[in-house]
XYZ file of C-alpha atoms in Angstrom:
99
model
C -85.360 6.289 -28.220
C -81.599 5.636 -28.366
C -81.486 3.944 -25.116
C -84.340 1.485 -25.977
C -82.420 0.682 -29.204
C -79.207 0.038 -27.251
C -81.119 -2.249 -24.900
C -82.605 -4.225 -27.722
C -79.260 -4.663 -29.465
C -77.641 -5.747 -26.217
C -80.298 -8.221 -25.590
C -80.240 -9.685 -29.105
C -76.430 -10.118 -28.933
C -76.641 -11.665 -25.404
C -79.320 -14.108 -26.620
C -77.305 -15.054 -29.686
C -74.147 -15.679 -27.691
C -75.944 -18.067 -25.329
C -78.265 -19.591 -28.026
C -75.725 -20.423 -30.739
C -73.719 -23.023 -28.896
C -77.045 -24.927 -28.104
C -78.147 -24.926 -31.702
C -74.689 -25.698 -33.302
C -73.564 -28.385 -30.884
C -76.507 -30.652 -30.226
C -74.447 -33.769 -29.608
C -72.721 -34.556 -26.472
C -68.963 -33.691 -26.418
C -67.074 -37.097 -26.618
C -63.602 -35.861 -26.634
C -61.949 -36.357 -23.254
C -59.654 -33.538 -23.813
C -62.566 -30.998 -24.476
C -64.548 -32.295 -21.593
C -61.406 -31.702 -19.410
C -61.020 -28.212 -21.019
C -64.617 -27.261 -20.537
C -64.623 -28.419 -16.834
C -62.125 -25.708 -15.948
C -63.609 -22.885 -17.714
C -65.644 -21.672 -14.663
C -62.541 -21.508 -12.523
C -60.572 -19.629 -15.225
C -63.371 -17.128 -15.647
C -63.718 -16.657 -11.855
C -59.913 -16.021 -11.669
C -59.839 -13.628 -14.554
C -62.740 -11.626 -12.997
C -61.553 -11.565 -9.430
C -57.752 -11.831 -9.480
C -56.842 -8.286 -10.755
C -59.415 -6.826 -8.254
C -58.170 -8.894 -5.280
C -54.359 -8.057 -5.960
C -54.560 -4.365 -6.928
C -57.967 -2.732 -5.736
C -58.150 -4.418 -2.308
C -57.405 -2.442 0.844
C -55.237 -5.136 2.559
C -52.943 -7.273 0.273
C -52.482 -9.832 3.108
C -56.227 -10.579 3.019
C -56.151 -10.876 -0.729
C -53.143 -13.292 -0.402
C -55.069 -15.472 2.119
C -58.204 -15.417 -0.123
C -56.021 -16.412 -3.241
C -54.295 -19.198 -1.393
C -57.661 -20.547 -0.139
C -59.145 -20.356 -3.558
C -56.266 -22.246 -5.102
C -56.314 -24.927 -2.456
C -60.099 -25.459 -2.814
C -59.860 -25.515 -6.627
C -57.016 -28.006 -6.552
C -59.213 -30.208 -4.269
C -61.777 -30.133 -7.027
C -64.570 -28.276 -4.948
C -67.422 -26.638 -6.731
C -67.282 -23.048 -8.030
C -69.462 -21.822 -5.242
C -67.431 -23.571 -2.658
C -64.219 -21.967 -4.007
C -65.677 -18.542 -4.118
C -67.258 -18.809 -0.632
C -64.049 -20.262 0.820
C -62.066 -17.287 -0.591
C -64.451 -14.818 0.859
C -64.331 -16.506 4.262
C -60.536 -16.543 4.238
C -60.375 -12.878 3.306
C -62.995 -12.173 6.081
C -60.943 -14.170 8.730
C -57.579 -12.714 7.565
C -59.116 -9.183 7.907
C -60.242 -9.989 11.558
C -56.763 -11.277 12.376
C -54.680 -8.632 10.534
């Protein structure tokens, strides 16, 4: 019974976090600063989630360095989030084959 209650509470909280911005902000964001800010949120989240794991938990820090370098270069070239993540994975894989 406790588990079901926990799942329901988590589902409600998750739904509210996702639904509130849509209900509160119905108009398009017109501020260039905010548009610029929101455009880089996915990259910041990707970095915050993967960077600590890459640098501290990885088996080979050289592979992590190559993956990080590839991700930075692709992000600076304004590639999509999927392209950046895939490029970093491919760079780490290739570095692992070489080193």
